Amino acid sequence: MEGLPQDKKIVLFDGFCNLCDSSVQFIIKHDQKDVFRFLPLQSELGQQVIRHIGVDTSKTDSIILYEPGIAYHYKADAAISIAKTIGGVYSLFGLFSWIPKPISNAVYDYVAKNRYKWYGKKDQCMLPSPEIKAKFL
């Protein structure tokens, strides 16, 4: 896709979700190798990426990890892949990849279904500070 950095992993996230916002902030803080870029699912470019990779948004609506020209991951796979990429102690989350996908995705879906109730919802997408604005597409 035009306009996307081909050498970065793109994290598509729910821009209205407080849990997702906290997760993005966590990833930014621990992304020592500057691997990730971020894109709200609700943005025009986010919707273009979703159509391009063919993700059915009725099956996931909270996080997608897109590696341009390589692969995409969603649900528990995306979270585990992000943690492994961050590295360090967080790479231990890779051990969760041994859990069968139906089970890990069921846990993921349960949290995703309740994320607004538990963590709240914003009226608008997060506005990044000037320091981290370059990490958003």
CSV table of C-alpha atoms in Angstrom, one decimal:
chain,number,residue,atom,x,y,z
A,1,MET,CA,0.0,0.0,0.0
A,2,GLU,CA,1.2,3.5,-0.8
A,3,GLY,CA,2.1,5.8,2.0
A,4,LEU,CA,2.9,3.0,4.5
A,5,PRO,CA,6.4,2.5,5.7
A,6,GLN,CA,7.5,-0.9,4.4
A,7,ASP,CA,10.1,-1.3,7.1
A,8,LYS,CA,7.8,-0.8,10.1
A,9,LYS,CA,5.2,-3.0,11.8
A,10,ILE,CA,1.8,-1.2,11.8
A,11,VAL,CA,-0.4,-1.5,14.9
A,12,LEU,CA,-4.0,-0.7,14.1
A,13,PHE,CA,-5.9,0.0,17.3
A,14,ASP,CA,-9.3,1.2,18.5
A,15,GLY,CA,-8.7,4.9,18.9
A,16,PHE,CA,-11.6,5.3,21.3
A,17,CYS,CA,-10.7,2.6,23.7
A,18,ASN,CA,-8.8,3.6,26.9
A,19,LEU,CA,-7.2,0.1,27.2
A,20,CYS,CA,-6.0,0.3,23.6
A,21,ASP,CA,-4.6,3.8,24.2
A,22,SER,CA,-2.7,2.6,27.3
A,23,SER,CA,-1.4,-0.4,25.2
A,24,VAL,CA,-0.2,2.0,22.5
A,25,GLN,CA,1.5,4.2,25.1
A,26,PHE,CA,3.2,1.0,26.6
A,27,ILE,CA,4.4,-0.1,23.2
A,28,ILE,CA,5.8,3.3,22.4
A,29,LYS,CA,7.6,3.4,25.7
A,30,HIS,CA,9.2,0.0,25.2
A,31,ASP,CA,9.9,0.2,21.4
A,32,GLN,CA,13.6,0.7,21.8
A,33,LYS,CA,14.3,-0.3,18.2
A,34,ASP,CA,11.6,2.0,16.7
A,35,VAL,CA,9.9,-0.9,15.0
A,36,PHE,CA,6.2,0.1,15.3
A,37,ARG,CA,3.9,2.7,13.8
A,38,PHE,CA,0.4,3.3,14.9
A,39,LEU,CA,-2.9,3.8,13.1
A,40,PRO,CA,-6.4,4.1,14.5
A,41,LEU,CA,-8.8,1.6,13.1
A,42,GLN,CA,-11.4,4.4,12.7
A,43,SER,CA,-9.1,6.5,10.5
A,44,GLU,CA,-9.5,6.6,6.7
A,45,LEU,CA,-6.0,5.1,6.2
A,46,GLY,CA,-6.8,2.4,8.9
A,47,GLN,CA,-9.9,1.4,6.9
A,48,GLN,CA,-7.9,1.3,3.7
A,49,VAL,CA,-5.4,-1.1,5.4
A,50,ILE,CA,-8.1,-3.3,6.7
A,51,ARG,CA,-9.7,-3.6,3.2
A,52,HIS,CA,-6.3,-4.2,1.7
A,53,ILE,CA,-5.4,-7.1,3.9
A,54,GLY,CA,-9.0,-8.4,3.9
A,55,VAL,CA,-9.6,-8.5,7.7
A,56,ASP,CA,-13.3,-9.1,8.6
A,57,THR,CA,-13.9,-6.4,11.2
A,58,SER,CA,-16.9,-8.3,12.5
A,59,LYS,CA,-14.4,-10.8,13.8
A,60,THR,CA,-12.0,-8.3,15.4
A,61,ASP,CA,-12.3,-4.7,16.3
A,62,SER,CA,-9.5,-3.9,18.7
A,63,ILE,CA,-6.0,-4.7,17.5
A,64,ILE,CA,-4.3,-5.8,14.2
A,65,LEU,CA,-0.6,-6.0,13.6
A,66,TYR,CA,0.3,-5.5,10.0
A,67,GLU,CA,3.7,-6.2,8.6
A,68,PRO,CA,3.6,-4.7,5.1
A,69,GLY,CA,4.3,-7.3,2.4
A,70,ILE,CA,4.8,-10.0,5.0
A,71,ALA,CA,1.8,-10.9,7.2
A,72,TYR,CA,-0.9,-9.6,9.5
A,73,HIS,CA,-2.0,-10.8,12.9
A,74,TYR,CA,-5.0,-10.1,15.0
A,75,LYS,CA,-6.4,-10.9,18.5
A,76,ALA,CA,-4.1,-12.8,20.7
A,77,ASP,CA,-1.6,-13.5,17.9
A,78,ALA,CA,-1.1,-9.7,17.5
A,79,ALA,CA,-0.6,-9.1,21.2
A,80,ILE,CA,1.9,-12.0,21.5
A,81,SER,CA,3.8,-10.9,18.3
A,82,ILE,CA,4.0,-7.3,19.6
A,83,ALA,CA,5.4,-8.5,23.0
A,84,LYS,CA,7.9,-10.8,21.3
A,85,THR,CA,9.1,-7.9,19.0
A,86,ILE,CA,9.5,-5.6,22.0
A,87,GLY,CA,11.8,-8.2,23.4
A,88,GLY,CA,13.4,-8.4,26.8
A,89,VAL,CA,11.2,-9.8,29.5
A,90,TYR,CA,8.2,-9.2,27.3
A,91,SER,CA,9.4,-11.8,24.9
A,92,LEU,CA,8.3,-14.4,27.5
A,93,PHE,CA,4.7,-13.7,26.4
A,94,GLY,CA,5.7,-15.7,23.4
A,95,LEU,CA,5.1,-18.7,25.6
A,96,PHE,CA,1.4,-18.0,25.3
A,97,SER,CA,1.7,-19.0,21.6
A,98,TRP,CA,1.7,-22.6,22.8
A,99,ILE,CA,-1.9,-22.1,24.0
A,100,PRO,CA,-4.3,-23.3,21.3
A,101,LYS,CA,-5.7,-20.3,19.3
A,102,PRO,CA,-9.3,-21.0,20.1
A,103,ILE,CA,-8.5,-20.7,23.8
A,104,SER,CA,-6.2,-17.7,23.6
A,105,ASN,CA,-8.6,-15.9,21.3
A,106,ALA,CA,-11.6,-16.7,23.6
A,107,VAL,CA,-9.8,-14.9,26.4
A,108,TYR,CA,-8.8,-12.1,24.1
A,109,ASP,CA,-12.4,-11.8,22.9
A,110,TYR,CA,-13.7,-11.7,26.4
A,111,VAL,CA,-11.4,-8.8,27.3
A,112,ALA,CA,-12.2,-7.0,24.0
A,113,LYS,CA,-15.9,-7.4,24.5
A,114,ASN,CA,-15.7,-5.8,28.0
A,115,ARG,CA,-13.0,-3.2,27.4
A,116,TYR,CA,-15.3,-0.2,27.3
A,117,LYS,CA,-17.1,-1.3,30.4
A,118,TRP,CA,-13.9,-2.0,32.3
A,119,TYR,CA,-11.6,0.7,31.0
A,120,GLY,CA,-13.9,3.3,29.5
A,121,LYS,CA,-14.2,4.9,26.1
A,122,LYS,CA,-13.1,8.2,24.7
A,123,ASP,CA,-15.3,10.6,22.7
A,124,GLN,CA,-12.5,11.0,20.1
A,125,CYS,CA,-9.3,9.4,19.1
A,126,MET,CA,-6.1,10.1,21.1
A,127,LEU,CA,-4.2,13.2,20.1
A,128,PRO,CA,-0.5,12.3,20.3
A,129,SER,CA,2.1,14.7,21.8
A,130,PRO,CA,4.5,16.3,19.4
A,131,GLU,CA,7.2,14.0,20.6
A,132,ILE,CA,5.4,10.8,19.5
A,133,LYS,CA,3.3,12.2,16.6
A,134,ALA,CA,5.9,10.9,14.1
A,135,LYS,CA,5.0,7.3,15.2
A,136,PHE,CA,1.4,7.8,14.0
A,137,LEU,CA,0.4,7.4,10.4
